[in-house]
């Protein structure tokens, strides 16, 4: 991709050989968050600790 401009390379320069044939990075409409313990998740739900429990609340993206 050396012959393309900077912006084009940023958008299309990833040489990703997807095993399923996707030509672009897929958009995942679901997500899950890992927590060390149930107690940590309880603290997050109670707004006593920072973290992610639901994608529409405190969304990092």
PDB file of N, CA and C in Angstrom:
ATOM      1  N   UNK A   1       0.815  -1.191   0.000  1.00  0.00           N
ATOM      2  CA  UNK A   1       0.000   0.000   0.000  1.00  0.00           C
ATOM      3  C   UNK A   1       0.856   1.250   0.000  1.00  0.00           C
ATOM      4  N   UNK A   2       2.121   1.134  -0.259  1.00  0.00           N
ATOM      5  CA  UNK A   2       3.001   2.279  -0.247  1.00  0.00           C
ATOM      6  C   UNK A   2       2.671   3.332  -1.289  1.00  0.00           C
ATOM      7  N   UNK A   3       1.965   2.966  -2.341  1.00  0.00           N
ATOM      8  CA  UNK A   3       1.654   3.917  -3.404  1.00  0.00           C
ATOM      9  C   UNK A   3       0.457   4.807  -3.069  1.00  0.00           C
ATOM     10  N   UNK A   4      -0.307   4.472  -2.034  1.00  0.00           N
ATOM     11  CA  UNK A   4      -1.487   5.245  -1.675  1.00  0.00           C
ATOM     12  C   UNK A   4      -1.121   6.377  -0.729  1.00  0.00           C
ATOM     13  N   UNK A   5      -2.002   7.387  -0.647  1.00  0.00           N
ATOM     14  CA  UNK A   5      -1.792   8.501   0.263  1.00  0.00           C
ATOM     15  C   UNK A   5      -1.980   8.086   1.718  1.00  0.00           C
ATOM     16  N   UNK A   6      -1.621   8.978   2.606  1.00  0.00           N
ATOM     17  CA  UNK A   6      -1.668   8.706   4.038  1.00  0.00           C
ATOM     18  C   UNK A   6      -3.071   8.321   4.497  1.00  0.00           C
ATOM     19  N   UNK A   7      -4.090   9.119   4.146  1.00  0.00           N
ATOM     20  CA  UNK A   7      -5.456   8.848   4.593  1.00  0.00           C
ATOM     21  C   UNK A   7      -6.004   7.544   4.037  1.00  0.00           C
ATOM     22  N   UNK A   8      -5.729   7.265   2.779  1.00  0.00           N
ATOM     23  CA  UNK A   8      -6.196   6.015   2.175  1.00  0.00           C
ATOM     24  C   UNK A   8      -5.554   4.822   2.861  1.00  0.00           C
ATOM     25  N   UNK A   9      -4.282   4.935   3.162  1.00  0.00           N
ATOM     26  CA  UNK A   9      -3.600   3.848   3.865  1.00  0.00           C
ATOM     27  C   UNK A   9      -4.184   3.633   5.250  1.00  0.00           C
ATOM     28  N   UNK A  10      -4.541   4.720   5.942  1.00  0.00           N
ATOM     29  CA  UNK A  10      -5.163   4.580   7.263  1.00  0.00           C
ATOM     30  C   UNK A  10      -6.484   3.829   7.179  1.00  0.00           C
ATOM     31  N   UNK A  11      -7.270   4.129   6.164  1.00  0.00           N
ATOM     32  CA  UNK A  11      -8.591   3.515   6.044  1.00  0.00           C
ATOM     33  C   UNK A  11      -8.560   2.099   5.491  1.00  0.00           C
ATOM     34  N   UNK A  12      -7.679   1.856   4.540  1.00  0.00           N
ATOM     35  CA  UNK A  12      -7.709   0.580   3.822  1.00  0.00           C
ATOM     36  C   UNK A  12      -6.389  -0.188   3.875  1.00  0.00           C
ATOM     37  N   UNK A  13      -5.443   0.267   4.665  1.00  0.00           N
ATOM     38  CA  UNK A  13      -4.109  -0.296   4.630  1.00  0.00           C
ATOM     39  C   UNK A  13      -3.895  -1.553   5.439  1.00  0.00           C
ATOM     40  N   UNK A  14      -4.901  -1.993   6.165  1.00  0.00           N
ATOM     41  CA  UNK A  14      -4.743  -3.205   6.968  1.00  0.00           C
ATOM     42  C   UNK A  14      -4.861  -4.406   6.048  1.00  0.00           C
ATOM     43  N   UNK A  15      -3.828  -5.198   6.010  1.00  0.00           N
ATOM     44  CA  UNK A  15      -3.832  -6.400   5.184  1.00  0.00           C
ATOM     45  C   UNK A  15      -4.323  -7.555   6.034  1.00  0.00           C
ATOM     46  N   UNK A  16      -5.633  -7.620   6.201  1.00  0.00           N
ATOM     47  CA  UNK A  16      -6.244  -8.607   7.081  1.00  0.00           C
ATOM     48  C   UNK A  16      -6.889  -9.704   6.240  1.00  0.00           C
ATOM     49  N   UNK A  17      -6.393 -10.888   6.373  1.00  0.00           N
ATOM     50  CA  UNK A  17      -6.962 -12.031   5.660  1.00  0.00           C
ATOM     51  C   UNK A  17      -8.010 -12.686   6.562  1.00  0.00           C
ATOM     52  N   UNK A  18      -9.247 -12.220   6.451  1.00  0.00           N
ATOM     53  CA  UNK A  18     -10.326 -12.750   7.277  1.00  0.00           C
ATOM     54  C   UNK A  18     -10.677 -14.162   6.827  1.00  0.00           C
ATOM     55  N   UNK A  19     -10.763 -15.117   7.766  1.00  0.00           N
ATOM     56  CA  UNK A  19     -11.062 -16.500   7.374  1.00  0.00           C
ATOM     57  C   UNK A  19     -12.462 -16.672   6.787  1.00  0.00           C
ATOM     58  N   UNK A  20     -13.351 -15.689   7.035  1.00  0.00           N
ATOM     59  CA  UNK A  20     -14.716 -15.792   6.534  1.00  0.00           C
ATOM     60  C   UNK A  20     -14.939 -14.943   5.294  1.00  0.00           C
ATOM     61  N   UNK A  21     -13.900 -14.259   4.825  1.00  0.00           N
ATOM     62  CA  UNK A  21     -13.996 -13.506   3.597  1.00  0.00           C
ATOM     63  C   UNK A  21     -14.462 -12.068   3.749  1.00  0.00           C
ATOM     64  N   UNK A  22     -14.548 -11.558   4.969  1.00  0.00           N
ATOM     65  CA  UNK A  22     -14.977 -10.175   5.160  1.00  0.00           C
ATOM     66  C   UNK A  22     -13.944  -9.225   4.566  1.00  0.00           C
ATOM     67  N   UNK A  23     -14.427  -8.215   3.875  1.00  0.00           N
ATOM     68  CA  UNK A  23     -13.517  -7.243   3.271  1.00  0.00           C
ATOM     69  C   UNK A  23     -13.276  -6.041   4.174  1.00  0.00           C
ATOM     70  N   UNK A  24     -14.096  -5.866   5.189  1.00  0.00           N
ATOM     71  CA  UNK A  24     -13.935  -4.786   6.172  1.00  0.00           C
ATOM     72  C   UNK A  24     -14.042  -5.375   7.564  1.00  0.00           C
ATOM     73  N   UNK A  25     -13.520  -4.657   8.526  1.00  0.00           N
ATOM     74  CA  UNK A  25     -13.624  -5.101   9.916  1.00  0.00           C
ATOM     75  C   UNK A  25     -15.107  -5.118  10.285  1.00  0.00           C
ATOM     76  N   UNK A  26     -15.627  -6.228  10.802  1.00  0.00           N
ATOM     77  CA  UNK A  26     -17.053  -6.302  11.107  1.00  0.00           C
ATOM     78  C   UNK A  26     -17.419  -5.441  12.313  1.00  0.00           C
ATOM     79  N   UNK A  27     -18.673  -5.017  12.357  1.00  0.00           N
ATOM     80  CA  UNK A  27     -19.208  -4.292  13.500  1.00  0.00           C
ATOM     81  C   UNK A  27     -19.926  -5.308  14.376  1.00  0.00           C
ATOM     82  N   UNK A  28     -19.470  -5.446  15.597  1.00  0.00           N
ATOM     83  CA  UNK A  28     -20.093  -6.375  16.526  1.00  0.00           C
ATOM     84  C   UNK A  28     -21.150  -5.630  17.323  1.00  0.00           C
ATOM     85  N   UNK A  29     -22.386  -6.086  17.278  1.00  0.00           N
ATOM     86  CA  UNK A  29     -23.476  -5.407  17.959  1.00  0.00           C
ATOM     87  C   UNK A  29     -23.724  -5.963  19.347  1.00  0.00           C
ATOM     88  N   UNK A  30     -22.811  -6.721  19.853  1.00  0.00           N
ATOM     89  CA  UNK A  30     -22.912  -7.220  21.214  1.00  0.00           C
ATOM     90  C   UNK A  30     -21.533  -7.114  21.862  1.00  0.00           C
ATOM     91  N   UNK A  31     -21.513  -7.105  23.155  1.00  0.00           N
ATOM     92  CA  UNK A  31     -20.240  -7.037  23.857  1.00  0.00           C
ATOM     93  C   UNK A  31     -20.385  -7.666  25.230  1.00  0.00           C
ATOM     94  N   UNK A  32     -19.287  -8.016  25.797  1.00  0.00           N
ATOM     95  CA  UNK A  32     -19.252  -8.572  27.142  1.00  0.00           C
ATOM     96  C   UNK A  32     -18.043  -7.983  27.855  1.00  0.00           C
ATOM     97  N   UNK A  33     -18.150  -7.857  29.150  1.00  0.00           N
ATOM     98  CA  UNK A  33     -17.070  -7.289  29.939  1.00  0.00           C
ATOM     99  C   UNK A  33     -16.630  -8.305  30.983  1.00  0.00           C
ATOM    100  N   UNK A  34     -15.342  -8.428  31.146  1.00  0.00           N
ATOM    101  CA  UNK A  34     -14.762  -9.366  32.104  1.00  0.00           C
ATOM    102  C   UNK A  34     -14.491  -8.644  33.411  1.00  0.00           C
ATOM    103  N   UNK A  35     -14.839  -9.284  34.517  1.00  0.00           N
ATOM    104  CA  UNK A  35     -14.581  -8.732  35.841  1.00  0.00           C
ATOM    105  C   UNK A  35     -13.883  -9.793  36.681  1.00  0.00           C
ATOM    106  N   UNK A  36     -13.064  -9.336  37.589  1.00  0.00           N
ATOM    107  CA  UNK A  36     -12.278 -10.270  38.420  1.00  0.00           C
ATOM    108  C   UNK A  36     -13.155 -11.072  39.379  1.00  0.00           C
ATOM    109  N   UNK A  37     -14.260 -10.473  39.842  1.00  0.00           N
ATOM    110  CA  UNK A  37     -15.110 -11.176  40.807  1.00  0.00           C
ATOM    111  C   UNK A  37     -16.527 -10.626  40.746  1.00  0.00           C
ATOM    112  N   UNK A  38     -17.449 -11.358  41.362  1.00  0.00           N
ATOM    113  CA  UNK A  38     -18.827 -10.886  41.453  1.00  0.00           C
ATOM    114  C   UNK A  38     -18.903  -9.651  42.343  1.00  0.00           C
ATOM    115  N   UNK A  39     -18.024  -9.585  43.333  1.00  0.00           N
ATOM    116  CA  UNK A  39     -18.008  -8.430  44.235  1.00  0.00           C
ATOM    117  C   UNK A  39     -17.612  -7.159  43.480  1.00  0.00           C
ATOM    118  N   UNK A  40     -16.640  -7.266  42.567  1.00  0.00           N
ATOM    119  CA  UNK A  40     -16.240  -6.116  41.764  1.00  0.00           C
ATOM    120  C   UNK A  40     -17.416  -5.645  40.905  1.00  0.00           C
ATOM    121  N   UNK A  41     -18.117  -6.573  40.285  1.00  0.00           N
ATOM    122  CA  UNK A  41     -19.262  -6.216  39.461  1.00  0.00           C
ATOM    123  C   UNK A  41     -20.369  -5.592  40.305  1.00  0.00           C
ATOM    124  N   UNK A  42     -20.556  -6.091  41.505  1.00  0.00           N
ATOM    125  CA  UNK A  42     -21.543  -5.503  42.414  1.00  0.00           C
ATOM    126  C   UNK A  42     -21.205  -4.046  42.716  1.00  0.00           C
ATOM    127  N   UNK A  43     -19.933  -3.757  42.928  1.00  0.00           N
ATOM    128  CA  UNK A  43     -19.487  -2.392  43.190  1.00  0.00           C
ATOM    129  C   UNK A  43     -19.733  -1.492  41.973  1.00  0.00           C
ATOM    130  N   UNK A  44     -19.517  -2.029  40.801  1.00  0.00           N
ATOM    131  CA  UNK A  44     -19.751  -1.261  39.565  1.00  0.00           C
ATOM    132  C   UNK A  44     -21.235  -0.965  39.401  1.00  0.00           C
ATOM    133  N   UNK A  45     -22.088  -1.965  39.627  1.00  0.00           N
ATOM    134  CA  UNK A  45     -23.529  -1.747  39.521  1.00  0.00           C
ATOM    135  C   UNK A  45     -24.031  -0.731  40.535  1.00  0.00           C
ATOM    136  N   UNK A  46     -23.407  -0.685  41.705  1.00  0.00           N
ATOM    137  CA  UNK A  46     -23.814   0.254  42.759  1.00  0.00           C
ATOM    138  C   UNK A  46     -23.165   1.624  42.590  1.00  0.00           C
ATOM    139  N   UNK A  47     -22.430   1.826  41.497  1.00  0.00           N
ATOM    140  CA  UNK A  47     -21.708   3.077  41.236  1.00  0.00           C
ATOM    141  C   UNK A  47     -20.703   3.432  42.331  1.00  0.00           C
ATOM    142  N   UNK A  48     -20.120   2.414  42.931  1.00  0.00           N
ATOM    143  CA  UNK A  48     -19.086   2.625  43.941  1.00  0.00           C
ATOM    144  C   UNK A  48     -17.694   2.352  43.380  1.00  0.00           C
ATOM    145  N   UNK A  49     -17.640   1.871  42.145  1.00  0.00           N
ATOM    146  CA  UNK A  49     -16.364   1.608  41.473  1.00  0.00           C
ATOM    147  C   UNK A  49     -16.552   1.893  39.991  1.00  0.00           C
ATOM    148  N   UNK A  50     -15.458   2.322  39.340  1.00  0.00           N
ATOM    149  CA  UNK A  50     -15.503   2.558  37.903  1.00  0.00           C
ATOM    150  C   UNK A  50     -15.402   1.235  37.157  1.00  0.00           C
ATOM    151  N   UNK A  51     -16.159   1.125  36.104  1.00  0.00           N
ATOM    152  CA  UNK A  51     -16.090  -0.077  35.287  1.00  0.00           C
ATOM    153  C   UNK A  51     -17.253  -0.107  34.325  1.00  0.00           C
ATOM    154  N   UNK A  52     -17.306  -1.142  33.525  1.00  0.00           N
ATOM    155  CA  UNK A  52     -18.329  -1.273  32.501  1.00  0.00           C
ATOM    156  C   UNK A  52     -19.184  -2.491  32.786  1.00  0.00           C
ATOM    157  N   UNK A  53     -20.495  -2.289  32.756  1.00  0.00           N
ATOM    158  CA  UNK A  53     -21.409  -3.393  32.991  1.00  0.00           C
ATOM    159  C   UNK A  53     -22.450  -3.503  31.888  1.00  0.00           C
ATOM    160  N   UNK A  54     -22.720  -2.393  31.201  1.00  0.00           N
ATOM    161  CA  UNK A  54     -23.722  -2.352  30.149  1.00  0.00           C
ATOM    162  C   UNK A  54     -23.237  -1.354  29.121  1.00  0.00           C
ATOM    163  N   UNK A  55     -23.339  -1.690  27.849  1.00  0.00           N
ATOM    164  CA  UNK A  55     -22.686  -0.879  26.827  1.00  0.00           C
ATOM    165  C   UNK A  55     -23.282   0.498  26.633  1.00  0.00           C
ATOM    166  N   UNK A  56     -24.517   0.735  27.026  1.00  0.00           N
ATOM    167  CA  UNK A  56     -25.095   2.062  26.856  1.00  0.00           C
ATOM    168  C   UNK A  56     -24.804   2.965  28.052  1.00  0.00           C
ATOM    169  N   UNK A  57     -24.246   2.428  29.097  1.00  0.00           N
ATOM    170  CA  UNK A  57     -23.871   3.220  30.260  1.00  0.00           C
ATOM    171  C   UNK A  57     -22.347   3.236  30.323  1.00  0.00           C
ATOM    172  N   UNK A  58     -21.741   4.419  30.422  1.00  0.00           N
ATOM    173  CA  UNK A  58     -20.284   4.523  30.533  1.00  0.00           C
ATOM    174  C   UNK A  58     -19.572   3.904  29.335  1.00  0.00           C
ATOM    175  N   UNK A  59     -20.153   4.029  28.169  1.00  0.00           N
ATOM    176  CA  UNK A  59     -19.590   3.392  26.989  1.00  0.00           C
ATOM    177  C   UNK A  59     -18.195   3.978  26.669  1.00  0.00           C
ATOM    178  N   UNK A  60     -17.201   3.127  26.600  1.00  0.00           N
ATOM    179  CA  UNK A  60     -15.842   3.569  26.335  1.00  0.00           C
ATOM    180  C   UNK A  60     -15.578   3.786  24.861  1.00  0.00           C
ATOM    181  N   UNK A  61     -16.505   3.423  24.007  1.00  0.00           N
ATOM    182  CA  UNK A  61     -16.287   3.567  22.573  1.00  0.00           C
ATOM    183  C   UNK A  61     -17.020   4.776  22.058  1.00  0.00           C
TER     184      UNK A  61
END
